[in-house]
């Protein structure tokens, strides 16, 4: 009898597991809680991909633009690229003995981030140039890869590339499964993102747009090289985002995803086109699993954008309420 | 008996036609004469797309870059975009009464191309700014479309969009059929090419790279716009081409197609990568069907490139010898 009950229970468990697994595979966004955010995404994707429907959009025009920092992965306690800059300054400091006495390098070497940030944009620019220029494009790509292989996020101790938001990874894949071309449009460095964006986000190099420094073509002993120069080429933030989208893509995306006022112009540009449009803000509301910040944050401030999202009926994701998990390693 | 012979002949003709049609569909490059150029293209494409072969290249890395003027369509007797500039100056002249006395506009209005060209780069720049800036991106796209709908090539009387080289259209399609992503990398204006590149070449806007002027994001009565400014952003020629390829694509193409010294750095950049590479120059040798020019031409000069092609064993297309037809309307 006991044997029979065990068999029946085992069977029942197997059946329930199978049913659950099946339900899960049918849900394109399993890490999203049911609610208006998830519903609005699915409604939009079904609308534009239903042939013959009134809101159908041809595949070629299904372009989606994603901010990166704070939208696809964390930007707290500081931008990942800034952590890279700090580590790079330390790594190459032996070749620059003058940095011991020279700000902002001295502050970086002393671990005094407060002084670095007090130096404002100029200090950051100097640090970026000292760490991002002077190599070939291929050398820089390798430096980024090498750094990512060992660097750890200060709070989780995880490699940064494991810290992509699981619900956003599902969203990227869901869009692509429905014929969308997914782009990254970030204030971060284009050459800082390209080495890993395909592996982590499934976004190939040609669909990564970001800030850049100038490069120069050189023939060195007959070998063609692109050398990175200490000169800003383009800042892909705020009003720069629609400009860069036009320059790189040449058509207006029908969907945009951001998390800060730096993404507002991109969302406005996308919303201003004809036909179905989708704009979404990720609102950082989860101090426990991630961070909670918006109107008064120096990193990733979301103030005007939050007002405009409400006014225009854009989707706002409440990270705490809408996401079952934030990172895949929670699962 | 006569009836029978006619029947047999009709059948024979039908059979031969069918055989010819079948042979034709099996030939991916029917407008190319047999020879080393055609052979080298087919060999390369088969090599990189044969899974398991020693020269196999994954689909994602099969990127091909094409110059436009002189490579995909004619650049004689003058660049198509320059014909556009001249027509635009005439079209908007009533709004600029001062142009009657002001060079280089005066020369354009008098049809005196010699004086215009004598003004050099500065004169051309003034003309481009006067005709390419001041509108929104969408207005400019419409202006280009409207112009192309009525403009005619001075020699053939055909619309410019019918003057794409038939053998190159076949080559573009052949590459795409074998998993290649085809890009245009042109010294011409990126926003001048995008409105029609997909229709004519099958190349979507996001795969068109070119020279550009700056644009600015504006909210006009709440409507987001990109306004074109009279300021050069980037010149996509010579050493600019590898720079633009890196900026837009973020990986090195494995094949490059050009026709002038302005493409040489692009071909060098492509040739300098690891693994199978293919570089091709279109050599304008056909004064009857198209034009014959190379080392001493002011438009599309091919001098250093011709030497380097020979030295490095790049494919050089002899237009007269290698192409059965130049334009589709010849057929």
PDB file of N, CA and C in Angstrom, chain A residues 159 207 218 254 263 311:
ATOM      1  N   UNK A 159      30.900  38.724 -11.044  1.00  0.00           N
ATOM      2  CA  UNK A 159      31.367  39.405 -12.264  1.00  0.00           C
ATOM      3  C   UNK A 159      30.241  40.320 -12.772  1.00  0.00           C
ATOM      4  N   UNK A 207      24.941  46.652 -33.409  1.00  0.00           N
ATOM      5  CA  UNK A 207      23.728  47.194 -32.821  1.00  0.00           C
ATOM      6  C   UNK A 207      23.990  47.829 -31.458  1.00  0.00           C
ATOM      7  N   UNK A 218      45.908  54.250 -39.166  1.00  0.00           N
ATOM      8  CA  UNK A 218      47.356  54.347 -39.389  1.00  0.00           C
ATOM      9  C   UNK A 218      47.866  53.068 -40.035  1.00  0.00           C
ATOM     10  N   UNK A 254      10.544  51.882 -32.838  1.00  0.00           N
ATOM     11  CA  UNK A 254       9.148  51.950 -32.412  1.00  0.00           C
ATOM     12  C   UNK A 254       9.019  51.662 -30.919  1.00  0.00           C
ATOM     13  N   UNK A 263      17.624  59.466 -20.727  1.00  0.00           N
ATOM     14  CA  UNK A 263      16.949  58.722 -21.798  1.00  0.00           C
ATOM     15  C   UNK A 263      15.703  59.437 -22.311  1.00  0.00           C
ATOM     16  N   UNK A 311       2.348  61.595 -17.564  1.00  0.00           N
ATOM     17  CA  UNK A 311       1.553  62.475 -18.430  1.00  0.00           C
ATOM     18  C   UNK A 311       1.203  61.782 -19.754  1.00  0.00           C
TER      19      UNK A 311
END
